[in-house]
């Protein structure tokens, strides 16, 4: 009897277990079918709106400035060299590195002993030549006197011959007397010829003496110039550089002792590209005398001066490109030859151009402009100049348009943006600020399903517990702030 009772109880428990299993399986199947047949969960998608900084496109007349680097140089730089060799016996106090000297000032003197001796010898030779010239002139006078006496003697002999011939014709004289008279005339004529030759020799002696005197005069002048070359003077006002000698030192002929630089007549040399050079030409193709501004940054203090482009190099050096230009400076206090400076050149005036930040222009040469519906549009423009961090562009039908001042890879055509202009975020006045603070934030009344989705999203999120508690308390209110709802739904849809 006990066995039968236990058997029935076991059968009953087994049946009950089987029924529970069937019920559980049916429940699972119904839940799966309900899940599969339910509509998919969908969240509203919102378009992302990006805030961008914009600037109005405003045209104006701009004078572009071309900035290059250049080097200062002096228009008058002279190498001072020793004209003669020798020992330096005297030197001016200003003859030192950086010393300022005036025109005509004696800089140094080389030992003049040899030059003075050479001058004395030349003057002695000149005195000898002068004495020889005086002696030759006296000899000429004597030769001319002797010639006159010989001619007079010859005339008397001819007269005596005429008398003897007359006597012989009348039969009074003899033939021997006539022959003797003829011989005397011939001898007198020979004496005249000899004296003429003496006069010619005296004249030749004078010519030779005059030539010798001229040669000695040249020697004296050379000796005087040689003596003058022992003194080195400043040819113009300037500053000394590269002084390489000291008093008591010895120099050779043509040795470089220093450089004389005129610091008042400065110019700057700078190189520009061929395209930049073309913009500096006038209508006739000649280089304009464009004004330039030269600046030198010295320990945070800028030295600035002005000038004018004066000339250009005749050719392009090997291995170089562009053009080498020179500008004459007006007044350049504080500048020195060799300074590395910044040169700013005024280019011709450009009209109807807009100055924008360089970040507003893309690599494709286009601007992003805010169009209808606050969506971005690509507009191609012409790049005219780059001015530091700005660009000068020219476009069609862009007057008053809002241009994105800072482009990024996130921005492109068709994207909706929230344009922010400079000054738009200025703090309002006190009354407006108090009114804005007193005005309650906008709210929205949620439907049960929408509220349940938001509560579930907050509960399942990984945000801090304090934030969860605060948001859940806000969602339990009848009217929930619109800002909170929009922020949560944007995260749900992302």
Coordinates of C-alpha atoms in Angstrom, one line a residue:
X1 CA 0.0 0.0 0.0
X2 CA 2.8 2.4 0.8
X3 CA 4.6 1.5 -2.4
X4 CA 1.4 2.3 -4.4
X5 CA 1.1 5.7 -2.7
X6 CA 4.7 6.7 -3.4
X7 CA 4.4 5.6 -7.0
X8 CA 1.3 7.8 -7.5
X9 CA 3.0 10.8 -5.8
X10 CA 6.1 10.4 -8.1
X11 CA 3.9 10.2 -11.2
X12 CA 2.0 13.4 -10.1
X13 CA 5.3 15.3 -9.6
X14 CA 6.6 14.2 -12.9
X15 CA 3.4 15.3 -14.7
X16 CA 3.5 18.6 -12.9
X17 CA 7.2 19.2 -13.9
X18 CA 6.4 18.4 -17.5
X19 CA 3.5 20.8 -17.5
X20 CA 5.7 23.6 -16.1
X21 CA 8.3 22.9 -18.7
X22 CA 5.7 23.1 -21.5
X23 CA 4.4 26.3 -20.0
X24 CA 7.9 27.8 -19.8
X25 CA 8.7 26.8 -23.4
X26 CA 5.4 28.4 -24.6
X27 CA 6.2 31.6 -22.8
X28 CA 9.6 31.8 -24.4
X29 CA 8.2 31.1 -27.8
X30 CA 5.5 33.8 -27.4
X31 CA 8.1 36.3 -26.2
X32 CA 10.3 35.6 -29.2
X33 CA 7.4 35.9 -31.6
X34 CA 6.4 39.2 -30.0
X35 CA 9.9 40.5 -30.2
X36 CA 10.2 39.5 -33.9
X37 CA 6.8 40.9 -34.8
X38 CA 7.4 44.2 -32.9
X39 CA 8.3 47.3 -35.0
X40 CA 12.1 48.1 -34.8
X41 CA 13.1 50.8 -32.4
X42 CA 13.7 54.1 -34.2
X43 CA 15.0 57.4 -32.9
X44 CA 14.6 60.7 -34.7
X45 CA 17.7 61.7 -36.6
X46 CA 18.8 65.3 -36.4
X47 CA 21.1 67.1 -38.9
X48 CA 24.4 68.2 -37.4
X49 CA 24.9 72.0 -37.5
X50 CA 28.5 73.3 -37.2
X51 CA 29.4 76.7 -35.8
X52 CA 31.8 78.6 -38.0
X53 CA 33.5 82.0 -37.9
X54 CA 32.5 84.1 -40.9
X55 CA 33.6 87.5 -42.3
X56 CA 31.7 89.8 -44.7
X57 CA 33.2 90.0 -48.2
X58 CA 34.0 93.7 -48.5
X59 CA 36.0 95.1 -51.4
X60 CA 38.4 98.1 -51.2
X61 CA 41.4 99.6 -52.9
X62 CA 44.6 98.1 -51.4
X63 CA 48.3 99.0 -52.0
X64 CA 50.1 95.6 -51.7
X65 CA 53.5 95.5 -50.0
X66 CA 56.1 93.0 -51.1
X67 CA 58.4 91.9 -48.3
X68 CA 61.9 90.4 -49.0
X69 CA 65.2 90.3 -47.2
X70 CA 68.2 92.3 -48.2
X71 CA 71.7 93.4 -47.1
X72 CA 72.9 96.9 -46.5
X73 CA 76.0 98.2 -48.3
X74 CA 77.7 101.5 -48.8
X75 CA 77.8 103.3 -52.1
X76 CA 81.3 104.5 -51.3
X77 CA 83.7 101.9 -50.0
X78 CA 87.4 102.5 -50.7
X79 CA 90.4 100.2 -50.0
X80 CA 93.2 102.2 -48.5
X81 CA 96.6 100.8 -49.7
X82 CA 100.1 101.9 -49.1
X83 CA 101.5 103.4 -52.3
X84 CA 105.1 102.8 -51.2
X85 CA 106.8 100.3 -48.9
X86 CA 108.5 101.1 -45.7
X87 CA 108.1 101.6 -42.0
X88 CA 105.1 103.5 -40.5
X89 CA 106.6 106.3 -38.5
X90 CA 103.4 108.2 -37.6
X91 CA 99.7 107.4 -37.4
X92 CA 96.6 109.4 -36.6
X93 CA 94.7 108.7 -33.3
X94 CA 91.5 108.1 -35.4
X95 CA 93.3 105.4 -37.5
X96 CA 91.6 102.5 -35.7
X97 CA 88.7 100.2 -36.3
X98 CA 85.5 102.3 -36.3
X99 CA 87.4 105.6 -36.3
X100 CA 85.7 108.5 -38.0
X101 CA 88.0 110.6 -40.2
X102 CA 87.4 113.8 -42.3
X103 CA 88.4 114.4 -45.9
X104 CA 92.0 115.4 -46.3
X105 CA 93.0 114.2 -42.8
X106 CA 96.4 112.6 -42.5
X107 CA 96.0 108.9 -41.5
X108 CA 99.5 107.6 -41.5
X109 CA 103.1 108.5 -42.7
X110 CA 105.6 106.0 -44.0
X111 CA 109.4 106.7 -43.4
X112 CA 110.2 109.3 -46.1
X113 CA 114.1 109.1 -45.9
X114 CA 114.5 107.1 -49.2
X115 CA 111.9 109.3 -51.0
X116 CA 113.6 112.5 -49.8
X117 CA 117.0 111.2 -51.0
X118 CA 115.6 110.3 -54.3
X119 CA 114.1 113.8 -54.6
X120 CA 117.4 115.4 -53.7
X121 CA 119.2 113.4 -56.4
X122 CA 116.5 114.4 -59.0
X123 CA 116.8 118.1 -58.1
X124 CA 120.6 117.8 -58.4
X125 CA 120.2 116.3 -61.9
X126 CA 117.8 119.1 -62.7
X127 CA 120.4 121.7 -61.7
X128 CA 123.0 120.0 -63.9
X129 CA 120.6 120.0 -66.8
X130 CA 119.9 123.7 -66.3
X131 CA 123.6 124.6 -66.2
X132 CA 124.2 122.6 -69.4
X133 CA 121.3 124.5 -71.0
X134 CA 122.8 127.8 -70.0
X135 CA 126.3 126.8 -71.3
X136 CA 124.8 125.6 -74.6
X137 CA 122.9 128.9 -75.1
X138 CA 126.2 130.8 -74.5
X139 CA 128.0 128.6 -76.9
X140 CA 125.3 129.3 -79.5
X141 CA 125.8 133.1 -79.1
X142 CA 129.6 132.7 -79.5
X143 CA 129.1 130.5 -82.6
X144 CA 126.8 133.1 -84.2
X145 CA 129.4 135.8 -83.5
X146 CA 132.1 133.8 -85.1
X147 CA 129.9 133.1 -88.1
X148 CA 129.2 136.9 -88.5
X149 CA 132.9 137.6 -88.3
X150 CA 133.7 134.9 -90.9
X151 CA 131.0 136.3 -93.2
X152 CA 132.4 139.8 -92.9
X153 CA 135.9 138.5 -93.6
X154 CA 134.6 136.7 -96.7
X155 CA 133.0 139.9 -97.9
X156 CA 136.3 141.8 -97.6
X157 CA 138.1 139.0 -99.5
X158 CA 135.6 139.2 -102.3
X159 CA 136.1 143.0 -102.5
X160 CA 139.9 142.5 -102.7
X161 CA 139.4 140.0 -105.4
X162 CA 137.3 142.4 -107.4
X163 CA 140.0 145.1 -107.2
X164 CA 142.7 142.8 -108.3
X165 CA 140.6 141.7 -111.3
X166 CA 139.9 145.4 -112.2
X167 CA 143.6 146.1 -112.0
X168 CA 144.4 143.1 -114.1
X169 CA 142.0 144.3 -116.7
X170 CA 143.7 147.7 -116.9
X171 CA 147.1 146.1 -117.2
X172 CA 148.3 147.3 -113.8
X173 CA 147.9 144.1 -111.7
X174 CA 149.5 140.8 -112.1
X175 CA 148.0 137.3 -112.5
X176 CA 149.7 136.1 -109.3
X177 CA 147.9 138.8 -107.3
X178 CA 144.6 137.8 -108.8
X179 CA 145.2 134.1 -107.9
X180 CA 146.2 135.0 -104.4
X181 CA 143.0 137.0 -103.9
X182 CA 140.9 134.2 -105.3
X183 CA 142.6 131.7 -102.8
X184 CA 141.8 134.2 -99.9
X185 CA 138.1 134.3 -101.0
X186 CA 137.9 130.6 -101.1
X187 CA 139.5 130.3 -97.7
X188 CA 137.1 132.9 -96.2
X189 CA 134.1 131.0 -97.6
X190 CA 135.4 127.8 -96.0
X191 CA 135.7 129.6 -92.7
X192 CA 132.0 130.8 -93.1
X193 CA 130.9 127.2 -93.7
X194 CA 132.9 125.9 -90.7
X195 CA 131.3 128.6 -88.5
X196 CA 127.8 127.7 -89.8
X197 CA 128.5 124.1 -88.7
X198 CA 129.5 125.3 -85.3
X199 CA 126.2 127.2 -85.0
X200 CA 124.3 124.1 -85.9
X201 CA 126.1 122.1 -83.3
X202 CA 125.4 124.7 -80.7
X203 CA 121.7 124.6 -81.6
X204 CA 121.7 120.8 -81.3
X205 CA 123.5 121.1 -78.0
X206 CA 120.7 123.4 -76.8
X207 CA 118.0 120.9 -77.9
X208 CA 119.8 118.1 -76.1
X209 CA 120.1 120.2 -73.0
X210 CA 116.4 121.1 -73.1
X211 CA 115.5 117.4 -73.5
X212 CA 117.8 116.5 -70.6
X213 CA 116.2 119.3 -68.5
X214 CA 112.7 118.0 -69.3
X215 CA 113.7 114.5 -68.4
X216 CA 115.1 115.7 -65.1
X217 CA 111.9 117.7 -64.4
X218 CA 109.9 114.5 -64.8
X219 CA 112.3 112.8 -62.4
X220 CA 111.8 115.6 -59.9
X221 CA 108.0 115.3 -60.2
X222 CA 108.2 111.5 -59.8
X223 CA 110.4 112.0 -56.7
X224 CA 107.9 114.6 -55.3
X225 CA 105.0 112.3 -55.9
X226 CA 106.9 109.4 -54.4
X227 CA 107.5 111.6 -51.3
X228 CA 103.9 112.6 -51.2
X229 CA 102.8 108.9 -51.4
X230 CA 104.5 108.3 -48.0
X231 CA 101.6 110.2 -46.5
X232 CA 98.1 108.5 -46.6
X233 CA 95.2 110.9 -46.3
X234 CA 91.4 110.4 -46.3
X235 CA 89.8 111.2 -49.7
X236 CA 86.3 111.7 -48.1
X237 CA 84.5 111.7 -44.8
X238 CA 83.9 108.1 -43.5
X239 CA 84.5 105.4 -41.0
X240 CA 87.5 103.1 -41.0
X241 CA 87.1 99.3 -41.1
X242 CA 89.5 96.4 -41.3
X243 CA 92.5 98.3 -39.9
X244 CA 95.5 95.8 -40.2
X245 CA 98.6 97.9 -39.3
X246 CA 100.2 99.5 -36.3
X247 CA 102.7 102.3 -35.8
X248 CA 106.2 101.0 -36.2
X249 CA 105.1 98.1 -38.5
X250 CA 106.4 97.7 -42.0
X251 CA 104.2 97.6 -45.1
X252 CA 104.9 96.7 -48.7
X253 CA 103.9 98.6 -51.8
X254 CA 100.1 98.3 -52.5
X255 CA 99.4 96.5 -49.2
X256 CA 95.8 96.9 -47.9
X257 CA 96.0 98.7 -44.6
X258 CA 92.2 99.6 -44.1
X259 CA 88.9 100.3 -45.7
X260 CA 87.1 103.6 -45.7
X261 CA 83.3 103.4 -45.6
X262 CA 80.9 106.2 -46.0
X263 CA 78.1 105.4 -43.6
X264 CA 75.9 108.2 -44.8
X265 CA 75.4 106.9 -48.3
X266 CA 73.8 103.5 -47.8
X267 CA 71.9 101.3 -50.1
X268 CA 70.2 98.0 -49.8
X269 CA 70.5 95.1 -52.2
X270 CA 67.7 92.5 -52.3
X271 CA 66.6 89.7 -54.7
X272 CA 63.0 89.2 -55.9
X273 CA 61.5 86.5 -58.1
X274 CA 60.8 87.1 -61.8
X275 CA 57.1 87.3 -61.2
X276 CA 57.6 89.9 -58.4
X277 CA 60.0 91.8 -60.6
X278 CA 57.4 92.0 -63.4
X279 CA 54.9 93.7 -61.0
X280 CA 57.5 96.4 -60.3
X281 CA 57.7 97.5 -64.0
X282 CA 55.8 100.4 -65.5
X283 CA 53.8 100.5 -68.7
X284 CA 57.0 100.9 -70.8
X285 CA 58.8 98.0 -69.2
X286 CA 61.2 100.1 -67.1
X287 CA 61.8 99.6 -63.4
X288 CA 59.7 102.0 -61.3
X289 CA 61.3 104.0 -58.6
X290 CA 59.0 102.4 -56.0
X291 CA 59.3 103.6 -52.4
X292 CA 60.7 101.0 -50.0
X293 CA 60.7 100.7 -46.2
X294 CA 63.7 99.1 -44.6
X295 CA 63.5 97.8 -41.0
X296 CA 66.0 96.1 -38.7
X297 CA 64.9 94.3 -35.5
X298 CA 67.5 95.0 -32.8
X299 CA 66.7 93.4 -29.5
X300 CA 63.0 94.1 -29.9
X301 CA 63.6 97.7 -31.1
X302 CA 62.9 98.3 -34.8
X303 CA 65.1 100.6 -36.7
X304 CA 63.2 101.9 -39.7
X305 CA 64.0 104.1 -42.7
X306 CA 62.7 104.7 -46.2
X307 CA 64.3 104.8 -49.6
X308 CA 63.6 104.4 -53.4
X309 CA 64.5 101.7 -55.8
X310 CA 67.4 103.1 -57.9
X311 CA 68.6 100.3 -60.3
X312 CA 68.9 96.6 -61.0
X313 CA 71.7 94.2 -61.8
X314 CA 72.6 93.9 -65.5
X315 CA 72.7 90.1 -65.5
X316 CA 71.7 87.1 -63.5
X317 CA 74.6 85.4 -61.7
X318 CA 75.3 81.8 -62.3
X319 CA 73.3 79.5 -60.1
X320 CA 70.9 82.4 -59.1
X321 CA 67.4 83.2 -60.2
X322 CA 65.1 86.2 -60.2
X323 CA 66.4 89.8 -60.2
X324 CA 68.9 91.6 -57.9
X325 CA 67.6 95.2 -57.2
X326 CA 69.2 98.1 -55.3
X327 CA 67.4 100.8 -53.4
X328 CA 69.0 104.1 -52.2
X329 CA 68.2 105.0 -48.6
X330 CA 67.3 108.5 -47.5
X331 CA 68.5 108.9 -43.9
X332 CA 69.6 105.7 -42.0
X333 CA 70.7 106.5 -38.5
X334 CA 71.8 103.4 -36.6
X335 CA 72.2 101.3 -39.8
X336 CA 75.6 99.9 -40.8
X337 CA 76.8 98.2 -44.0
X338 CA 76.4 94.4 -43.7
X339 CA 73.1 94.6 -41.8
X340 CA 70.5 91.9 -42.8
X341 CA 67.3 93.8 -43.0
X342 CA 63.6 93.4 -44.1
X343 CA 62.6 95.3 -47.2
X344 CA 59.0 96.3 -47.8
X345 CA 58.2 97.5 -51.3
X346 CA 55.0 99.3 -52.4
X347 CA 53.4 97.7 -55.4
X348 CA 50.8 99.4 -57.7
X349 CA 47.4 100.0 -56.3
X350 CA 44.8 97.2 -56.6
X351 CA 41.1 98.1 -56.8
X352 CA 38.0 96.0 -56.0
X353 CA 39.8 93.4 -53.9
X354 CA 39.0 91.9 -50.5
X355 CA 41.5 91.2 -47.7
X356 CA 40.7 87.9 -46.0
X357 CA 42.7 85.6 -43.7
X358 CA 44.8 83.1 -45.5
X359 CA 42.9 80.3 -43.7
X360 CA 39.8 81.3 -45.6
X361 CA 41.3 80.3 -49.0
X362 CA 41.5 76.6 -49.8
X363 CA 44.1 74.8 -51.8
X364 CA 41.6 74.6 -54.6
X365 CA 41.5 78.5 -54.8
X366 CA 37.9 78.7 -53.6
X367 CA 36.1 80.2 -50.6
X368 CA 33.3 78.7 -48.6
X369 CA 30.4 81.1 -48.6
X370 CA 27.2 80.9 -46.5
X371 CA 24.3 80.5 -49.0
X372 CA 20.6 79.9 -48.8
X373 CA 19.4 78.0 -45.8
X374 CA 22.7 78.7 -44.1
X375 CA 24.4 76.0 -46.2
X376 CA 28.0 76.4 -47.5
X377 CA 28.8 77.0 -51.1
X378 CA 32.1 76.8 -52.9
X379 CA 33.0 80.0 -54.8
X380 CA 36.1 80.2 -57.0
X381 CA 38.1 83.5 -56.6
X382 CA 41.3 84.9 -58.1
X383 CA 44.3 85.1 -55.7
X384 CA 46.1 88.3 -56.3
X385 CA 48.6 88.7 -53.5
X386 CA 49.6 87.1 -50.2
X387 CA 50.2 89.7 -47.4
X388 CA 51.6 88.0 -44.4
X389 CA 48.7 86.1 -42.8
X390 CA 46.2 87.6 -45.2
X391 CA 45.3 87.2 -48.9
X392 CA 44.0 89.6 -51.4
X393 CA 41.4 88.0 -53.6
X394 CA 38.9 89.1 -56.3
X395 CA 35.6 87.4 -57.0
X396 CA 32.4 88.0 -58.9
X397 CA 29.1 88.8 -57.2
X398 CA 30.4 88.4 -53.7
X399 CA 29.7 91.8 -52.2
X400 CA 28.3 91.4 -48.7
X401 CA 28.5 87.6 -48.7
X402 CA 29.6 85.8 -45.5
X403 CA 32.9 84.0 -46.0
X404 CA 34.1 81.2 -43.7
X405 CA 37.3 82.6 -42.2
X406 CA 38.8 79.3 -41.0
X407 CA 38.4 76.3 -43.2
X408 CA 38.7 72.8 -41.9
X409 CA 38.4 69.2 -43.3
X410 CA 34.9 69.0 -41.6
X411 CA 33.6 71.8 -43.8
X412 CA 32.4 71.4 -47.3
X413 CA 29.7 72.4 -49.8
X414 CA 26.1 71.7 -48.7
X415 CA 26.9 71.5 -45.0
X416 CA 24.6 73.5 -42.8
X417 CA 26.4 75.9 -40.4
X418 CA 25.7 78.4 -37.7
X419 CA 27.6 81.5 -38.8
X420 CA 29.3 83.5 -36.1
X421 CA 30.4 87.0 -37.0
X422 CA 33.0 89.0 -35.0
X423 CA 31.4 90.9 -32.2
X424 CA 28.3 88.7 -32.2
X425 CA 29.1 87.3 -28.8
X426 CA 29.6 90.7 -27.2
X427 CA 28.1 91.0 -23.7
X428 CA 24.8 92.8 -23.7
X429 CA 24.1 95.7 -21.5
X430 CA 23.1 95.2 -17.9
X431 CA 19.3 95.3 -18.3
X432 CA 19.4 92.8 -21.2
X433 CA 21.6 90.5 -19.1
X434 CA 19.2 90.6 -16.1
X435 CA 16.2 89.9 -18.4
X436 CA 18.0 87.0 -20.0
X437 CA 18.9 85.6 -16.5
X438 CA 15.3 86.0 -15.2
X439 CA 13.7 84.4 -18.3
X440 CA 12.9 80.7 -17.6
X441 CA 14.4 78.2 -20.1
X442 CA 12.1 76.8 -22.7
X443 CA 10.3 73.5 -21.8
X444 CA 8.4 70.7 -23.6
X445 CA 5.7 68.3 -22.4
X446 CA 6.7 64.7 -23.1
X447 CA 4.5 61.8 -24.2
X448 CA 4.6 58.6 -22.0
X449 CA 6.5 56.6 -24.7
X450 CA 9.0 59.3 -25.4
X451 CA 9.6 59.9 -21.7
X452 CA 10.0 56.1 -21.2
X453 CA 12.7 55.9 -23.9
X454 CA 14.6 58.8 -22.5
X455 CA 14.5 57.3 -18.9
X456 CA 15.7 54.0 -20.3
X457 CA 18.5 55.6 -22.2
X458 CA 19.7 57.5 -19.1
X459 CA 19.4 54.5 -16.9
X460 CA 21.4 52.3 -19.2
X461 CA 24.1 54.9 -20.0
X462 CA 27.5 55.0 -18.4
X463 CA 27.3 58.5 -17.1
X464 CA 28.0 59.3 -13.4
X465 CA 25.4 58.5 -10.8
X466 CA 25.0 62.2 -9.9
X467 CA 24.3 63.1 -13.5
X468 CA 21.8 60.2 -13.8
X469 CA 20.0 61.3 -10.7
X470 CA 19.8 64.9 -11.8
X471 CA 18.5 63.9 -15.3
X472 CA 16.0 61.4 -14.0
X473 CA 14.6 64.0 -11.7
X474 CA 14.3 66.4 -14.6
X475 CA 12.5 63.8 -16.7
X476 CA 10.0 63.0 -13.9
X477 CA 8.8 66.6 -14.1
X478 CA 5.7 67.3 -16.2
X479 CA 7.5 69.9 -18.3
X480 CA 11.1 69.0 -19.2
X481 CA 13.7 71.7 -20.4
X482 CA 13.9 71.5 -24.2
X483 CA 17.8 71.7 -24.1
X484 CA 18.0 68.5 -22.0
X485 CA 15.6 66.6 -24.4
X486 CA 17.4 67.7 -27.5
X487 CA 20.8 66.8 -26.1
X488 CA 19.6 63.3 -25.0
X489 CA 17.9 62.6 -28.3
X490 CA 20.9 63.7 -30.3
X491 CA 23.0 61.2 -28.4
X492 CA 20.4 58.4 -28.9
X493 CA 20.4 59.0 -32.6
X494 CA 24.2 59.1 -33.0

